Coordinates of C-alpha atoms in Angstrom, one line a residue:
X1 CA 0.0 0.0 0.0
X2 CA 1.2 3.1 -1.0
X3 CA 0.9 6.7 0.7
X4 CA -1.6 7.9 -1.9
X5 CA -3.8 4.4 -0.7
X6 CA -3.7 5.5 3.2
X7 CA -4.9 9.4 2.0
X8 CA -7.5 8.0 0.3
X9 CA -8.4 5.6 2.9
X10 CA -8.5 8.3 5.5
X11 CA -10.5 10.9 3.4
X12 CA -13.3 8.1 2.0
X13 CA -13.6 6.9 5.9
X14 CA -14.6 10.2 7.3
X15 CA -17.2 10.4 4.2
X16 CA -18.6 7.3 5.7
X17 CA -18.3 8.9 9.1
X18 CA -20.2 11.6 7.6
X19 CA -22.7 9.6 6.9
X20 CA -23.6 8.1 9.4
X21 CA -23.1 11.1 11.6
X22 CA -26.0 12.5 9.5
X23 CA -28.4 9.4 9.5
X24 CA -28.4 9.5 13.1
X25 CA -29.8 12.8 12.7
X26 CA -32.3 11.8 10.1
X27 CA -33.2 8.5 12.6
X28 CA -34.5 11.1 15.2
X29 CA -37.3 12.0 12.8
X30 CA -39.0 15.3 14.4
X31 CA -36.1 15.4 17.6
X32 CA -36.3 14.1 21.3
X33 CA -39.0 16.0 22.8
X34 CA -41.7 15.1 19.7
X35 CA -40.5 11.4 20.4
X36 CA -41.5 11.0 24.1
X37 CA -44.8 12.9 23.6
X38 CA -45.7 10.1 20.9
X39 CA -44.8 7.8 23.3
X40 CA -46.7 9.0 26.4
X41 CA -49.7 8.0 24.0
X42 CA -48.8 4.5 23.9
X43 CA -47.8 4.7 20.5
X44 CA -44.5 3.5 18.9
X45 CA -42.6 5.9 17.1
X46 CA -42.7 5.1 13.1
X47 CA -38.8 3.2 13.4
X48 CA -39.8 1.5 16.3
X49 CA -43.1 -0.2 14.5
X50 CA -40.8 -1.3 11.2
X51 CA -38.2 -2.6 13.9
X52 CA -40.5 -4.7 15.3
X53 CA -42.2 -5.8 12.4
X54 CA -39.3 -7.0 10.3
X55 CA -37.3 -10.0 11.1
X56 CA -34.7 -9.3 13.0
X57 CA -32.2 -11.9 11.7
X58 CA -32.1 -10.7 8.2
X59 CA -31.3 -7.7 6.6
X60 CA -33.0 -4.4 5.4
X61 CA -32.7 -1.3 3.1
X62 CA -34.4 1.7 3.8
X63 CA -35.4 3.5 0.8
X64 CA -34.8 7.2 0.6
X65 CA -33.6 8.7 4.0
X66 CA -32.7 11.5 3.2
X67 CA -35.7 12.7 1.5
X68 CA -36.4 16.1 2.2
X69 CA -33.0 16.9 3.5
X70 CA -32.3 20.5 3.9
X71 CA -35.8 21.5 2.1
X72 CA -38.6 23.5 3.5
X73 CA -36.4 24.7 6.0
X74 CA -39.4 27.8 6.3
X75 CA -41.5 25.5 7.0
X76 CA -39.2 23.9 9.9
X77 CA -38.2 21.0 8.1
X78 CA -39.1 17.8 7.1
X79 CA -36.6 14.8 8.3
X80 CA -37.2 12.0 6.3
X81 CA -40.4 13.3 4.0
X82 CA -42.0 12.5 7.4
X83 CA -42.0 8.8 6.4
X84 CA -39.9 5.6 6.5
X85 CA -39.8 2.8 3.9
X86 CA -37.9 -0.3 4.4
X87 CA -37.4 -3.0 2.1
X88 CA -37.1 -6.5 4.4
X89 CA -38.2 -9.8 5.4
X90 CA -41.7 -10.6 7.8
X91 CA -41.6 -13.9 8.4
X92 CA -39.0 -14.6 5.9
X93 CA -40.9 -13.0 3.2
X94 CA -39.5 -10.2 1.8
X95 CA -41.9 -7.1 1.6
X96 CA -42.2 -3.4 1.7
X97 CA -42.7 -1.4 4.7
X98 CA -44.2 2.2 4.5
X99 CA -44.4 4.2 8.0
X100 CA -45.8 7.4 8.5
X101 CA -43.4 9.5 11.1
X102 CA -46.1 11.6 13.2
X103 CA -43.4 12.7 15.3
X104 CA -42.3 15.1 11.6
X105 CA -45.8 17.8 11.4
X106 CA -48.0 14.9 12.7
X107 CA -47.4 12.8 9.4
X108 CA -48.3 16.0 7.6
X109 CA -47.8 14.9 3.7
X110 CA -45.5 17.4 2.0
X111 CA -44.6 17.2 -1.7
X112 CA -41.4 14.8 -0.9
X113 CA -43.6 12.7 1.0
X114 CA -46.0 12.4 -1.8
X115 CA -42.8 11.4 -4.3
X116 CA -41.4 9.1 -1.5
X117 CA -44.9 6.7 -1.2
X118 CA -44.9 7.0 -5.2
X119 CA -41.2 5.8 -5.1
X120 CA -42.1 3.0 -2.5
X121 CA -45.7 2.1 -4.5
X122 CA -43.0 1.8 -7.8
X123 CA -41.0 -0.6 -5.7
X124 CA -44.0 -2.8 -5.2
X125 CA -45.3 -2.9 -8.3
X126 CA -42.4 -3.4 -10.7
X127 CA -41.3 -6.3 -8.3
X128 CA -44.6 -7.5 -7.4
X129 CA -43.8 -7.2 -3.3
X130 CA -46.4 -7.1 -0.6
X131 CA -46.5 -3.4 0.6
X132 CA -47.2 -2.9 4.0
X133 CA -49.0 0.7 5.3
X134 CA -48.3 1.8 8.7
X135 CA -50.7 4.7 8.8
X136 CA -50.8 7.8 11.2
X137 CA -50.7 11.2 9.8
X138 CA -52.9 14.3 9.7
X139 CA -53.3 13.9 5.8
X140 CA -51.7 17.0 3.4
X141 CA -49.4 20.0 4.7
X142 CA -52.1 22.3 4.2
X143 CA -49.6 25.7 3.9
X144 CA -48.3 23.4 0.3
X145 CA -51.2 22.2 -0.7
X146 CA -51.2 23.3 -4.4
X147 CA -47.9 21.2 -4.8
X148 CA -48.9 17.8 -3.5
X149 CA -52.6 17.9 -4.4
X150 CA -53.7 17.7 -8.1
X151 CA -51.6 16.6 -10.4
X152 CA -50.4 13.3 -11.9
X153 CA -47.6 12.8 -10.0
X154 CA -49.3 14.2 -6.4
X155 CA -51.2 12.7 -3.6
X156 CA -54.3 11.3 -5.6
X157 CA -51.7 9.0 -7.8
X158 CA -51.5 6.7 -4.1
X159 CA -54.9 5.5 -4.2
X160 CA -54.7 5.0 -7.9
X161 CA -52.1 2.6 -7.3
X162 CA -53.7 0.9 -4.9
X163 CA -56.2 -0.1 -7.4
X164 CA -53.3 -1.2 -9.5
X165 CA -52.2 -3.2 -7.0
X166 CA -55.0 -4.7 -6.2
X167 CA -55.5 -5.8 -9.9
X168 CA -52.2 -7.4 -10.2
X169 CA -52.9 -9.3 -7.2
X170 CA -50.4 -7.3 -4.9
X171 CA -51.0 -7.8 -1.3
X172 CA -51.2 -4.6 0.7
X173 CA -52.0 -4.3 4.1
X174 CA -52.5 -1.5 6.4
X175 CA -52.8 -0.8 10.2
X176 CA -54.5 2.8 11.3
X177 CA -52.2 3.4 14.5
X178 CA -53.2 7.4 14.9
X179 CA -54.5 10.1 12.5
X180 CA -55.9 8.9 9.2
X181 CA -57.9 11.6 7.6
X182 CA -59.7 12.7 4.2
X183 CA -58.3 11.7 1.1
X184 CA -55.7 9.6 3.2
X185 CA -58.5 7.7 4.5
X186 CA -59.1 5.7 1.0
X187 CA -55.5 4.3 1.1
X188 CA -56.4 1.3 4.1
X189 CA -60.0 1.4 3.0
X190 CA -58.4 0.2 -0.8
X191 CA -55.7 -2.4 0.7
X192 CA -56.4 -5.8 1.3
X193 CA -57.0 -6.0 4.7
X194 CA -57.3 -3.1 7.6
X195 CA -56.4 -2.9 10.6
X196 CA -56.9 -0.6 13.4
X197 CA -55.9 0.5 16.9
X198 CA -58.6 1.2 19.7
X199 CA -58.2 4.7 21.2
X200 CA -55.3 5.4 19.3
X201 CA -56.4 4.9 16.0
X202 CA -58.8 6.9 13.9
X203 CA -60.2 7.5 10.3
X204 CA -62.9 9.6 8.7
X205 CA -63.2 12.3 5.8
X206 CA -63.5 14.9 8.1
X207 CA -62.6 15.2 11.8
X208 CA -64.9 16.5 14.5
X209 CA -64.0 20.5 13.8
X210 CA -65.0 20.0 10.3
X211 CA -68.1 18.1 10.7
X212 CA -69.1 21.0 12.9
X213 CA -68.4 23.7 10.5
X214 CA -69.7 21.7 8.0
X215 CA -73.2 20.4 8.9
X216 CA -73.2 21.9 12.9
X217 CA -73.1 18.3 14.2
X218 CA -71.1 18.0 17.6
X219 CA -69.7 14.6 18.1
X220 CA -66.0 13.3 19.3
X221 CA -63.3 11.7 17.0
X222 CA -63.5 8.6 18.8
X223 CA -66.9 7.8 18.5
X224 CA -66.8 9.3 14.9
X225 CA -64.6 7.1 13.3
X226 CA -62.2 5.1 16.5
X227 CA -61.4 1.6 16.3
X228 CA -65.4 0.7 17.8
X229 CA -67.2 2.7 15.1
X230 CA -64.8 1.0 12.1
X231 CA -65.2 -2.7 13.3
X232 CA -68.7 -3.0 15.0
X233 CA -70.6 -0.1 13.2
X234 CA -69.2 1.0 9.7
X235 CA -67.4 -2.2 9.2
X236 CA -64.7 -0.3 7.1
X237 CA -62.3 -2.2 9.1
X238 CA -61.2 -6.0 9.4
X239 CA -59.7 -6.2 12.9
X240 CA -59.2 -4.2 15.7
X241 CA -55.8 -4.1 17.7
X242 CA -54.9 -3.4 21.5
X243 CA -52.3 -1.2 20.9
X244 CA -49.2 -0.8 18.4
X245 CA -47.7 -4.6 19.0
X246 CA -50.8 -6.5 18.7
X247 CA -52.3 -4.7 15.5
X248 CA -48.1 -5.8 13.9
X249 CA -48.6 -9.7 15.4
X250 CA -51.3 -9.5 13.4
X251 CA -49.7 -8.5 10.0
X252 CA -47.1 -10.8 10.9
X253 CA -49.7 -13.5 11.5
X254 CA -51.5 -12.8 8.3
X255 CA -48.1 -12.3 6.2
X256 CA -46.9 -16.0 7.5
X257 CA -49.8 -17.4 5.3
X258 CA -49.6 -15.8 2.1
X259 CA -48.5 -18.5 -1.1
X260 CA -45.4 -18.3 -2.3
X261 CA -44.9 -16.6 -5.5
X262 CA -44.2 -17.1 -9.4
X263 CA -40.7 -16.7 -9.7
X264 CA -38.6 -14.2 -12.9
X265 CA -35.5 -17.2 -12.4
X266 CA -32.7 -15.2 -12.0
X267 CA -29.8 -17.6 -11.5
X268 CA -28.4 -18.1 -7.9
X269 CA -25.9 -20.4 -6.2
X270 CA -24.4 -20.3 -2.9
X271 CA -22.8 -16.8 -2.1
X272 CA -19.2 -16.6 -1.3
X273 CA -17.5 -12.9 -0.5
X274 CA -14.9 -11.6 -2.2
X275 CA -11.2 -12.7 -1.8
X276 CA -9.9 -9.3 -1.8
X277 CA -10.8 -7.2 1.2
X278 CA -13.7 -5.0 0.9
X279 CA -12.5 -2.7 2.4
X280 CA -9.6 -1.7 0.5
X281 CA -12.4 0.4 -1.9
X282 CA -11.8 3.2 0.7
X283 CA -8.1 3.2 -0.4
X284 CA -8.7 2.1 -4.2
X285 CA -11.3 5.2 -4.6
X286 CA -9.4 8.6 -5.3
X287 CA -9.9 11.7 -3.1
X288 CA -10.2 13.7 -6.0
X289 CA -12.9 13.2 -8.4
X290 CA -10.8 14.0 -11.8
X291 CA -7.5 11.2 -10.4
X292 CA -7.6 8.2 -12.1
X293 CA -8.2 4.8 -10.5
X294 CA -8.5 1.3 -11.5
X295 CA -12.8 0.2 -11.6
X296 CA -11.2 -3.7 -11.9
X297 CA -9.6 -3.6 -8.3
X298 CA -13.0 -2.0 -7.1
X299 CA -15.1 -5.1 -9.1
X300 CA -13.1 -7.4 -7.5
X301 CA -13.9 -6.4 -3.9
X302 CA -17.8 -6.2 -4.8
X303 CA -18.4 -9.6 -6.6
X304 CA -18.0 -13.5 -5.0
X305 CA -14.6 -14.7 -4.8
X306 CA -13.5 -11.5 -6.3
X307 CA -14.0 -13.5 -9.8
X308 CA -15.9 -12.0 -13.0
X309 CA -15.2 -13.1 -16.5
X310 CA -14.8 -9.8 -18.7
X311 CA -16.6 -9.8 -21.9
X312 CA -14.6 -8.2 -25.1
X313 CA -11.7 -7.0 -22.6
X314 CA -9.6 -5.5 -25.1
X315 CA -11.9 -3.8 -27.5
X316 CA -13.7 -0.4 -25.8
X317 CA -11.5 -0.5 -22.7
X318 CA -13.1 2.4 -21.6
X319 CA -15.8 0.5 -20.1
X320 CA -16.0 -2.7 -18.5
X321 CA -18.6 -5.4 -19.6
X322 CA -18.5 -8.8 -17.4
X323 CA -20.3 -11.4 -16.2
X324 CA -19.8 -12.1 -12.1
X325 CA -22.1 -13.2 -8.8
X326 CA -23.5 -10.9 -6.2
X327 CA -24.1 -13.0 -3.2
X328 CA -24.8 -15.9 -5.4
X329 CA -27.0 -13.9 -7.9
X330 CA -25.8 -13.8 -11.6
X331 CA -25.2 -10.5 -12.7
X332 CA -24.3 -8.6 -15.9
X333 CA -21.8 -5.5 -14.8
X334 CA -21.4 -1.9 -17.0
X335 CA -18.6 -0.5 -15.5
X336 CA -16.8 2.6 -16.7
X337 CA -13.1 2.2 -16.3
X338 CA -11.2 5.3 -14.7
X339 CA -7.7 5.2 -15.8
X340 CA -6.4 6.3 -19.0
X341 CA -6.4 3.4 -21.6
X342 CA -4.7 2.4 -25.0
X343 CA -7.5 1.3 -27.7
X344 CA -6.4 -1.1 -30.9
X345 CA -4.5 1.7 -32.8
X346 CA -2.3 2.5 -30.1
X347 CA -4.4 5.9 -29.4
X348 CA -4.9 7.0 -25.7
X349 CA -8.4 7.5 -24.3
X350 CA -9.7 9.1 -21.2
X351 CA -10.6 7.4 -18.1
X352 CA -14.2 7.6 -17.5
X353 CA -15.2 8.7 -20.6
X354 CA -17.4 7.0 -23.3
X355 CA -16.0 6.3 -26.8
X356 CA -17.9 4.6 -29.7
X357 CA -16.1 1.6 -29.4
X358 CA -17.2 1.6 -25.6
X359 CA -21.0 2.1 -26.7
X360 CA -21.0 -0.3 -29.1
X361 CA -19.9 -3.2 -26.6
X362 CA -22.0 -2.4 -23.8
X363 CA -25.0 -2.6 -26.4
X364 CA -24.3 -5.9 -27.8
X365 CA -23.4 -6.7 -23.6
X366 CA -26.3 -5.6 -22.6
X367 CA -28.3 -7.3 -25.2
X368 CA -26.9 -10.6 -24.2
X369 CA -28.0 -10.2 -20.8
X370 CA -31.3 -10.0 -21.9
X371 CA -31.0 -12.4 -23.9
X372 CA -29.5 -15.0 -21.0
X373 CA -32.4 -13.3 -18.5
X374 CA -29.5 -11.8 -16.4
X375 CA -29.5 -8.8 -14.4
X376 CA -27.5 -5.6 -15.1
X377 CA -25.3 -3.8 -12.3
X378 CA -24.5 -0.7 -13.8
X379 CA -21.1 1.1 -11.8
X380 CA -20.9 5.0 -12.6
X381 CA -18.3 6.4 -12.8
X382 CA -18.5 8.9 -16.1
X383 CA -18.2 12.1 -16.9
X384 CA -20.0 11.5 -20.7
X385 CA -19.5 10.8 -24.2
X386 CA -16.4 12.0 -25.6
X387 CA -16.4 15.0 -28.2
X388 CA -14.7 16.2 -31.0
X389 CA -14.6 16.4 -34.5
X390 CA -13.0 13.0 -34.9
X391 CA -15.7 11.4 -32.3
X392 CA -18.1 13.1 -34.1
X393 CA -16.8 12.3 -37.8
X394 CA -16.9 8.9 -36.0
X395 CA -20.7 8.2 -35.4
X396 CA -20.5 8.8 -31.5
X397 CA -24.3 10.2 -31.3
X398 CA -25.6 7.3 -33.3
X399 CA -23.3 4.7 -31.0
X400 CA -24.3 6.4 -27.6
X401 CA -27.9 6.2 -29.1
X402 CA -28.0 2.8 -29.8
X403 CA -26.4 2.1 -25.9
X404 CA -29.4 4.5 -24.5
X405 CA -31.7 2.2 -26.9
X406 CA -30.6 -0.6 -25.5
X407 CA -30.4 0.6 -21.7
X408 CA -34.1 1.4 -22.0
X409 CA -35.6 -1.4 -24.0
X410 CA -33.6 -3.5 -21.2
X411 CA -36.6 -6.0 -20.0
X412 CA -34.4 -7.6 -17.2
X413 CA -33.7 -5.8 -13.9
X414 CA -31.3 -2.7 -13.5
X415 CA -29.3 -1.8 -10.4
X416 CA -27.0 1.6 -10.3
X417 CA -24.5 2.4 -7.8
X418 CA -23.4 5.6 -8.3
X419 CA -19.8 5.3 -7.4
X420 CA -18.0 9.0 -8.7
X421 CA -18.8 11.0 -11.9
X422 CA -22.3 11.2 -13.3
X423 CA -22.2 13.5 -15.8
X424 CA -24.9 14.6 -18.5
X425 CA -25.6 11.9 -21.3
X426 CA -23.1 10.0 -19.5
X427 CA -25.6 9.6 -16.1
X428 CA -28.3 8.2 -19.1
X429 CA -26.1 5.8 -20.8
X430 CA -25.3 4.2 -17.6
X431 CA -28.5 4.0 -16.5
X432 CA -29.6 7.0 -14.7
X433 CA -32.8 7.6 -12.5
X434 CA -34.5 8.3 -15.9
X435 CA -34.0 4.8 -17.5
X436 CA -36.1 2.5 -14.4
X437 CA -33.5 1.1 -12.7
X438 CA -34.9 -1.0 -9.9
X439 CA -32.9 0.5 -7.2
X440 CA -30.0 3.3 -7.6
X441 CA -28.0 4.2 -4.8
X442 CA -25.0 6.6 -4.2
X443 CA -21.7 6.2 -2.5
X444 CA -20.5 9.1 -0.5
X445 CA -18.0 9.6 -3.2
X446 CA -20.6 10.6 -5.8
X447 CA -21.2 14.0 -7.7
X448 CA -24.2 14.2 -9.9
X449 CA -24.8 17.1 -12.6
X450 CA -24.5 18.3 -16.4
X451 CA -21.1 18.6 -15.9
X452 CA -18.4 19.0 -13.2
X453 CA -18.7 21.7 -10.4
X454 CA -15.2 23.4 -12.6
X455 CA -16.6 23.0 -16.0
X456 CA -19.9 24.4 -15.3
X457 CA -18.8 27.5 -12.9
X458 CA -16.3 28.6 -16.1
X459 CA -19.2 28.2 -18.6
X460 CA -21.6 30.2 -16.0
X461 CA -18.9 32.4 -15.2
X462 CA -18.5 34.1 -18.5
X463 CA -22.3 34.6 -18.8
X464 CA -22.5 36.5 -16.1
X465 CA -19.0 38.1 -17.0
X466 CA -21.0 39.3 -20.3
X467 CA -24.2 40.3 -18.2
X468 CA -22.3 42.3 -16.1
X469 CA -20.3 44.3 -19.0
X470 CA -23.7 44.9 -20.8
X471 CA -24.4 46.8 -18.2
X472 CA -21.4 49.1 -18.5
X473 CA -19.9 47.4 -14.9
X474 CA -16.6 46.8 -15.1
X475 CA -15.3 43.5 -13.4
X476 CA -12.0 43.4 -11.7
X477 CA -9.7 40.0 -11.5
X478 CA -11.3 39.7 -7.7
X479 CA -14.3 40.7 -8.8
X480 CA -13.9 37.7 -11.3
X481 CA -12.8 35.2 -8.8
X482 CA -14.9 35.8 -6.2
X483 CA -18.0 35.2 -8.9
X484 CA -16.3 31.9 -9.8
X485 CA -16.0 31.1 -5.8
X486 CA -19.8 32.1 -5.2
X487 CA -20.7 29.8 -8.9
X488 CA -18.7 26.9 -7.9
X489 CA -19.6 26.7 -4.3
X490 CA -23.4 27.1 -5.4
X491 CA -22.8 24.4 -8.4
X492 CA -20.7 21.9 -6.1
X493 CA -23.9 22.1 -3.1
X494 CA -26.2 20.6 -6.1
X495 CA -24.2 17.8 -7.1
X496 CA -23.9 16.6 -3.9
X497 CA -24.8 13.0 -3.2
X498 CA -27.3 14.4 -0.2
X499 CA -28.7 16.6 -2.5
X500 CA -30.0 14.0 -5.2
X501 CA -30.7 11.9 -2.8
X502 CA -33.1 14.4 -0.6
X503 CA -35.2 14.8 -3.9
X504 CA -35.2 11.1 -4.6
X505 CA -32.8 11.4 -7.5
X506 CA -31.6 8.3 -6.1
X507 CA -32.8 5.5 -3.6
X508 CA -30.2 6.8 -0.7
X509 CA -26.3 7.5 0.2
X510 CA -24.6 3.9 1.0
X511 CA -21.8 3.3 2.7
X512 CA -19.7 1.4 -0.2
X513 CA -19.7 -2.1 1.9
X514 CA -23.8 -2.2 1.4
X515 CA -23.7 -2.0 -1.9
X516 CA -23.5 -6.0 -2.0
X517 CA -26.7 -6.2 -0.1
X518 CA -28.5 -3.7 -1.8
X519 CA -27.8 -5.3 -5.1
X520 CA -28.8 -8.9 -3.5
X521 CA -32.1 -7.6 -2.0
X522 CA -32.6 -6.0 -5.1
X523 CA -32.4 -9.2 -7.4
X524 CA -34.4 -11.0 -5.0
X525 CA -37.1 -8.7 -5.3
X526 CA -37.3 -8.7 -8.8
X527 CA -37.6 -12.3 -8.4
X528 CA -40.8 -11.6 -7.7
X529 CA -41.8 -10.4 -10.9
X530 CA -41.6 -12.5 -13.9
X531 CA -40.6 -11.0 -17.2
X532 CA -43.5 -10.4 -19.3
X533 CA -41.9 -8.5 -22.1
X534 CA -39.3 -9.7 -24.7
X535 CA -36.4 -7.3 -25.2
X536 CA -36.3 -5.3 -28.4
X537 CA -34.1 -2.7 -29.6
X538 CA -36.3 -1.6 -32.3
X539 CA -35.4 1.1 -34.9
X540 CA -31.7 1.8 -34.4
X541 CA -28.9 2.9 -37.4
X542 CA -26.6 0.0 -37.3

């Protein structure tokens, strides 16, 4: 190991530190004091309830944490989008969890809450998992009404998917453990089976105040719509629970007996871990984003027994097409390689950078995976096509097209990790949030944007530069930096990992030794869901 190795090492470890240091934070939902009032109710806080529920000997991915993340901060915040979504095991079957957090604006649905039950409803229905609702909130954030409300992509899409859900035969379940008001009230009323809590829980279209102002009729929540009303009057509910822990016995109970399920048949065999040490990523992995670094070392500490077998290695070196095991799972990796390479004619390319040679093998790669019904891990590290006259002269829009074609006509499942670059077409070649993959994370180590945080502030720069002088202001060389400083530092905060990841660019931050159990989980979900499609490139210019 070299002194370059232990830098890296050391800087990659406090980004992990980092981290974690800030999904503490998140875990803490709306803080201490918000906690212990929730519990002097008798009710379990939203992290607690998906503790309990999931099996405790297996493991679990929680799906967008960092939603919301420095947004709405004049609206005092919203930790999580005020809900928590878990991908994991009940009873040894693997499902989807979705928790309202009441201790975040009593469960209040902002417009990242909305996105984040979309994203965890898109989960369950492109892998065909059981979705589980733990419901308590007071129904939309009022003050931002007009942006989670009515359109396609808002509150009212939830309950639309929960009649698509219950058409494909997608078991959903929910328990009413506190507020469940208005339009929130159709999601348990359209799942499979309802439960709800005595006392604690409660559901109507409008509460007590409303039903007042409405139609001067004085009556309490409880006996309005409580646990009493739902089960022995309205019927609108199956079962009524004690309290938190018996109302999740009961999903458990009723989960245990659900059939098992047509399989996709994704190849599996015993896992092994990788011979090289894992851990070495944090010392392979450059400090700076620009350094060059080798992806093959990083493969090898990802995939069983540290083995893959590379598909055309010597043709379009500047990515890396191979055909490994994730924890047993057959996979199909697109990795972009970050050093600088030779191609066939002796002629040096850029690390991280896609040629047409490059293009033109992932295509034909990713076409055989389809082909052998074999799962694509896609490894970003890219900071786009390249450019050029001779690029250009050389087909390298119709090449990158026909590797977008076949990344989105891809019928078998997609996982991206996110591991440096992900820059403009380069973020869509490779799979970007855009092109369905069925779970994309980012290590800390990630930057996406149109183009690096440098690039863009010099392009920005001299607009403004030429703004500035057509206003007859003259612009010093500190005047100059100082705008560069203030363009950079504003462009650098957006490509943050934490920032794509509190809009739900991507599925969450990971520390870089997950990433083989996100990928596992991941396959085993789309397990679920059998491929219906065949794949088909359609019209492309050979």
């Amino acid at each position: 190991m070299d002194i370059n190795f232990n830098k890296n090492e050391d800087y990659n470890k406090l980004k992990v530190t980092e981290l974690k240091t800030k999904l503490l934070k998140v875990y803490k939902g709306g803080g201490e004091k918000r906690i212990e009032k929730h519990h002097a109710k008798g009710k379990m806080t939203a992290r607690e309830r998906i503790t309990y529920l999931l099996d405790s000997n297996k493991n679990s991915i929680e799906i967008a944490a960092f939603a919301g993340d420095g947004m709405y901060a004049e609206h005092g915040g919203c930790p999580s989008g005020g809900v928590v979504i878990k991908i994991g095991y009940i009873k040894g079957k693997q499902c989807i969890v979705v928790a309202n957090d009441a201790t975040v604006k009593a469960g209040a649905w902002f417009p990242i809450t909305g996105k984040k039950n979309l994203r965890a409803q898109e989960i369950a229905i492109e892998n065909r998992l059981p979705i589980i609702y733990l419901v308590d909130s007071a129904g939309v954030y009022l003050p931002m009404q007009d942006e989670i409300f009515p359109d396609k992509e808002h509150f009212g899409r939830i309950f639309r998917n929960n009649a698509i859900m219950s058409s494909m035969g997608i078991t959903q379940i929910s328990a009413i453990m506190g507020s469940c008001v208005a339009g929130g009230a159709y999601l348990p009323i359209m799942s499979d089976e309802a439960l709800i809590v005595d006392k604690t829980g409660s559901i109507f279209l409008a509460g007590s105040y409303l039903v007042k102002a409405a139609i001067g009729e004085s009556i309490d929540n409880e006996t309005l719509g409580g646990a009493s009303t739902h089960c022995e009057i309205s019927g609108v509910t199956d079962y009524k629970a004690k309290d938190d822990k018996d109302a999740l016995d009961r999903i458990k109970n009723t989960i245990a007996k659900i059939g098992d399920f047509d399989k996709a048949g994704y190849n599996k065999v015993k896992a092994k871990q990788p011979k090289e040490n894992s851990e070495e990523i944090y010392g392979i992995l450059p400090e700076k984003r620009h350094d060059q670094y080798n992806m093959h070392e990083i493969i090898k500490r990802l995939v069983d027994d540290s083995e893959f077998d590379e598909y055309k290695a010597d043709y379009g070196k500047t990515l890396i097409t191979a055909y490994a095991r994730i924890d047993g799972w057959a996979v199909g990796i697109v990795a972009n390689q970050r050093k600088v390479v030779k191609n066939a004619k002796g002629e040096m390319q850029f690390g991280g950078v896609i040629y047409s040679d490059s293009a033109d093998k992932a295509t034909r790669f990713i076409a055989n995976c389809n082909q052998k019904k074999i799962p694509l891990v896609f490894l970003q590290d890219v900071t786009g096509f390249m450019v050029g006259s001779k690029s250009e002269h050389g087909g390298i829009i119709k090449d990158g097209a026909k590797m977008v074609n076949a990344v989105s006509n891809s019928v078998v499942p997609k996982f991206t990790i996110i591991i440096g670059n992900s820059y403009g077409a380069g973020n869509y070649a490779m799979c970007g949030k855009a092109y369905d993959p069925r779970l994309i994370v980012a290590w800390p180590s990630a930057e996406l944007a149109v183009m690096s945080g440098n690039s863009a502030a010099k392009v920005l720069l001299q607009i403004e530069k030429a703004s500035l002088l057509k206003q007859g202001k003259k612009i010093t060389k500190k005047d100059e930096e100082e705008l560069y400083n203030s363009i950079k530092s504003r462009y650098d905060t957006q490509t943050s990992p934490y920032y794509a990841a509190s809009r739900i660019w991507t599925d969450g931050v990971i520390d870089p030794l997950d990433t083989r159990t996100w990928i596992s989980m991941g396959i085993e979900a789309a397990n679920h869901a059998p491929i219906e499609k065949k794949f088909n490139l359609g019209v492309i210019q050979v």
